[in-house]
PDB file of C-alpha atoms in Angstrom:
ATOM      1  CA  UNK A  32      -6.791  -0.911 -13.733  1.00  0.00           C
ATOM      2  CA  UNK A  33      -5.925   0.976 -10.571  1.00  0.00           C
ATOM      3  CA  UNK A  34      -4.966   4.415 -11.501  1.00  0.00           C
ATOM      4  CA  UNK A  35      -4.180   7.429  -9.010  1.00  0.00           C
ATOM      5  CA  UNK A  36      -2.943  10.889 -10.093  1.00  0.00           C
ATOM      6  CA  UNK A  37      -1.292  13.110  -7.606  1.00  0.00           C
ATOM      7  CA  UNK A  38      -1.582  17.165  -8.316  1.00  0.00           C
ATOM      8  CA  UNK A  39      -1.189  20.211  -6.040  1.00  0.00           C
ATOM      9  CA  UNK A  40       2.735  19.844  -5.249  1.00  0.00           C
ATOM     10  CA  UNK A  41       5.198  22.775  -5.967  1.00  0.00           C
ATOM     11  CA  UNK A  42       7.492  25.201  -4.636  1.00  0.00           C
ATOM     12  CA  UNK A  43       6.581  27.448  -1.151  1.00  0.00           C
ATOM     13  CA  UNK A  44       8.322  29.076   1.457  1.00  0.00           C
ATOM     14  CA  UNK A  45       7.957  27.867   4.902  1.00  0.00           C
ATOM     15  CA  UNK A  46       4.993  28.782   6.948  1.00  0.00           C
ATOM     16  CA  UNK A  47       3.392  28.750   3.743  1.00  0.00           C
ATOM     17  CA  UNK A  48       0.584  26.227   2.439  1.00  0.00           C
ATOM     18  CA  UNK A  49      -0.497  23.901  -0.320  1.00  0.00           C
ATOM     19  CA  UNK A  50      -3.662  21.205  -0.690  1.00  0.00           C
ATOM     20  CA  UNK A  51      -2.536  18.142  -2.643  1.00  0.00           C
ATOM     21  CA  UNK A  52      -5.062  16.212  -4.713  1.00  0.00           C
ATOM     22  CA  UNK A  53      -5.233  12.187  -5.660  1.00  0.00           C
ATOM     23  CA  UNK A  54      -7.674  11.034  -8.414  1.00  0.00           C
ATOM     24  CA  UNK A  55      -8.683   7.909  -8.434  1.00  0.00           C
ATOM     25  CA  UNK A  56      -9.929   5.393 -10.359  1.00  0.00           C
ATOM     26  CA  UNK A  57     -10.442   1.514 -11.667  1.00  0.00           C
ATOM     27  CA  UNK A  58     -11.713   0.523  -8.346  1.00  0.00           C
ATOM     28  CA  UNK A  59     -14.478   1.207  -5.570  1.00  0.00           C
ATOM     29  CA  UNK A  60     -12.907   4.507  -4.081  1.00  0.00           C
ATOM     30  CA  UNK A  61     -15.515   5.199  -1.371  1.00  0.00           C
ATOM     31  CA  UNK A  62     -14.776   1.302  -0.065  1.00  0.00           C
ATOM     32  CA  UNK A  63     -11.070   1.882   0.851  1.00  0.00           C
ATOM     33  CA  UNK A  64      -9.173   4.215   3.300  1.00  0.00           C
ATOM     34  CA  UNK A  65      -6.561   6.298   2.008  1.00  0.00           C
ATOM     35  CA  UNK A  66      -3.426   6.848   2.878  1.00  0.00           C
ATOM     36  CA  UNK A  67      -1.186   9.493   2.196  1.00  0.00           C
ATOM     37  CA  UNK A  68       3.115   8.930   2.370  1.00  0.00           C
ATOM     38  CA  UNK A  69       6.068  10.505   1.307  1.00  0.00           C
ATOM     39  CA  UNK A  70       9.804  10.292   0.265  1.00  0.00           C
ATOM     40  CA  UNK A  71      12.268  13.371   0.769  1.00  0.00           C
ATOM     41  CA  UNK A  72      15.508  13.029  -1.193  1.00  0.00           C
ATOM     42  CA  UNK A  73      17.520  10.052  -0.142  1.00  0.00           C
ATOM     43  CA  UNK A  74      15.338   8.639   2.162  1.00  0.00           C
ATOM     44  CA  UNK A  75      13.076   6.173   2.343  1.00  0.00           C
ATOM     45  CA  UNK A  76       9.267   5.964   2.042  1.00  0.00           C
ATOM     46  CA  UNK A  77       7.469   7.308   5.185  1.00  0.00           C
ATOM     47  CA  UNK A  78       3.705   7.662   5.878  1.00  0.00           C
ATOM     48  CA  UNK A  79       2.109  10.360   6.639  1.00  0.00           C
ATOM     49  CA  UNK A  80      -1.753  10.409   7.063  1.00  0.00           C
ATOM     50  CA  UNK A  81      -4.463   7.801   7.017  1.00  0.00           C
ATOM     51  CA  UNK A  82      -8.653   8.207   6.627  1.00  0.00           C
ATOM     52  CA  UNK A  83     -11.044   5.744   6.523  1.00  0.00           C
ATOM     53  CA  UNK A  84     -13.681   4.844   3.977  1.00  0.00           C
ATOM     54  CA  UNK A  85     -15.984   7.659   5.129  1.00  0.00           C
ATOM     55  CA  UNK A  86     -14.039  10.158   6.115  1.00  0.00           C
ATOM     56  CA  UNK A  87     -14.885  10.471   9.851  1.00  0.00           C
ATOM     57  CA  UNK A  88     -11.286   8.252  11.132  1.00  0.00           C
ATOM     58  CA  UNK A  89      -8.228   9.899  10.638  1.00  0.00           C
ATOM     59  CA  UNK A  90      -4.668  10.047  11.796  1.00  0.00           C
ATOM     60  CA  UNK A  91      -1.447  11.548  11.140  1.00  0.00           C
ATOM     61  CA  UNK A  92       2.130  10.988  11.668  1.00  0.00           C
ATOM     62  CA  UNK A  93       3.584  13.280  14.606  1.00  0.00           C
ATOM     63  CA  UNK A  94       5.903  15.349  12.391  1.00  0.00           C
ATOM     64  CA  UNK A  95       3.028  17.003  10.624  1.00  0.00           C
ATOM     65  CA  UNK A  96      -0.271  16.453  13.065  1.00  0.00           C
ATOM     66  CA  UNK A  97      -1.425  19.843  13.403  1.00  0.00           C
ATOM     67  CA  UNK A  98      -0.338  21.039  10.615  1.00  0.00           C
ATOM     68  CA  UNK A  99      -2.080  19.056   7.510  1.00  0.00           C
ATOM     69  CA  UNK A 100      -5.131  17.656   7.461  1.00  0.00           C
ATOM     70  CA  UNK A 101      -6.736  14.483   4.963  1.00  0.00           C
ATOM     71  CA  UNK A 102     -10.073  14.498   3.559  1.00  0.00           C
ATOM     72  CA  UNK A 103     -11.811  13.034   0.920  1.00  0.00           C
ATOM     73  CA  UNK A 104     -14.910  13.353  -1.501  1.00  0.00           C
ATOM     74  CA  UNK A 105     -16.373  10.124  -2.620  1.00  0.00           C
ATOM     75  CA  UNK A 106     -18.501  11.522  -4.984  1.00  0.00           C
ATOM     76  CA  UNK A 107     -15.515  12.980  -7.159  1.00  0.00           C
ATOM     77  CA  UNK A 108     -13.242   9.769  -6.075  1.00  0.00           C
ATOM     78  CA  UNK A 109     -10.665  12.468  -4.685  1.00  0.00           C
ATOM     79  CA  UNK A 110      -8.413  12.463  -1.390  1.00  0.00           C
ATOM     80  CA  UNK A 111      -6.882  15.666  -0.408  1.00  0.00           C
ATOM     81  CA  UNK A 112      -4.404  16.839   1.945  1.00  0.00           C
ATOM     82  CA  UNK A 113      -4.100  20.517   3.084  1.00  0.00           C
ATOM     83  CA  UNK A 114      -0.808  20.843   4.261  1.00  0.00           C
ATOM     84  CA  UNK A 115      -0.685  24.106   6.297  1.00  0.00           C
ATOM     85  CA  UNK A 116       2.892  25.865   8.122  1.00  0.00           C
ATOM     86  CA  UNK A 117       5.146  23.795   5.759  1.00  0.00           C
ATOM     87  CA  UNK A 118       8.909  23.401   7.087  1.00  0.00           C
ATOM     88  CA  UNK A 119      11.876  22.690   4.610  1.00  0.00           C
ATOM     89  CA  UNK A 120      11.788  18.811   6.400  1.00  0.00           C
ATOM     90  CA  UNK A 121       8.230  18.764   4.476  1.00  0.00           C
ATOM     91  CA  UNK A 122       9.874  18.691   1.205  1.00  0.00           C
ATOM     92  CA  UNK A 123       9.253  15.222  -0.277  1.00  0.00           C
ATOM     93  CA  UNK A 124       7.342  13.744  -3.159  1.00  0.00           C
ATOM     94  CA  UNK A 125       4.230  12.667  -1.834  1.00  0.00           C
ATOM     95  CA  UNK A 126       1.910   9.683  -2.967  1.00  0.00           C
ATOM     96  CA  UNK A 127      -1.166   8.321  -1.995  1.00  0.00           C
ATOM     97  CA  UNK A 128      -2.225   4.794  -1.747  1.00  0.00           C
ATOM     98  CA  UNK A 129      -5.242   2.548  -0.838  1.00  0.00           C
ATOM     99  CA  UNK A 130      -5.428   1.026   2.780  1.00  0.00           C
ATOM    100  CA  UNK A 131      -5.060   2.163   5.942  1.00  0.00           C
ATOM    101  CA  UNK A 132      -1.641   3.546   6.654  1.00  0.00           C
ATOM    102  CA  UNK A 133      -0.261   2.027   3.576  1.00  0.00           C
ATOM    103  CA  UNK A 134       3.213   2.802   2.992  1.00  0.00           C
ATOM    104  CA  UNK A 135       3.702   2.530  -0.735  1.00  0.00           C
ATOM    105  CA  UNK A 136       3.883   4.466  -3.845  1.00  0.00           C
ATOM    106  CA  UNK A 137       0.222   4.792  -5.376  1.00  0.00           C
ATOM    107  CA  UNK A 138       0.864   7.012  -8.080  1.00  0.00           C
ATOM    108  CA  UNK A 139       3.251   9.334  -9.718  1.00  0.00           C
ATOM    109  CA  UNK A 140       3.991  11.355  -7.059  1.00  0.00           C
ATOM    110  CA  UNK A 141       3.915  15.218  -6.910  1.00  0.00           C
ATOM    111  CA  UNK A 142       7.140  16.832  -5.668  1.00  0.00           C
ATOM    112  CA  UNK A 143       6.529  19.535  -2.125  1.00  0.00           C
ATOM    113  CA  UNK A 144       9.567  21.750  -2.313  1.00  0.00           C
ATOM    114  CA  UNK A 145       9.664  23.979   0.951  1.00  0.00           C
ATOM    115  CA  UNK A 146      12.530  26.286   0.671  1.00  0.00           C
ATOM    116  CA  UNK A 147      13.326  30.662   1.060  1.00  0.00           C
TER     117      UNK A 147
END
């Protein structure tokens, strides 16, 4: 069974910074790229960042390149994303999902609140 846990999320105050983590499991983690997406209140999903199997392709979406950045360690079947100057429009639950710019809900979700 595919299983992925998203951790990390929580409450900051613009500019500030947070690294969200996705466990995975029940299938071959370091054979897929990841992708990570994200719903803010009453909206729909949207996607966010992408990497591939190994971890040297990625890409993000234009609201947050240069700000976050994906990564991923195969050996502990984790993806990551460091999300760095956060701006209230980053506040979302955010999910990550197999495939390459995959916009569905993997997990749970862990809920980004940016707000003074």
């Amino acid at each position: 069974e595919v299983q992925l846990v998203e951790s990390g999320g929580g409450l900051v105050q613009p500019g500030g910074s947070l690294r969200l983590s996705c466990a995975a499991s029940g299938f071959t983690f370091s054979s897929y790229a990841m992708s990570w997406v994200r719903q803010a209140p009453g909206k729909g999903l949207d996607w966010v960042s992408a990497i591939n199997w190994g971890g040297g392709g990625t890409s993000y979406a234009d609201s947050v390149k240069g700000r976050f950045t994906i990564s991923r360690d195969n050996a502990k079947n984790t993806l990551y994303l460091q999300m760095n100057s956060l701006k209230t429009e980053d506040t979302a639950v955010y999910y990550c999902a197999p495939g390459w710019k995959t916009v569905i809900k993997g997990g749970q979700g862990t809920q980004v609140t940016v707000s003074s």
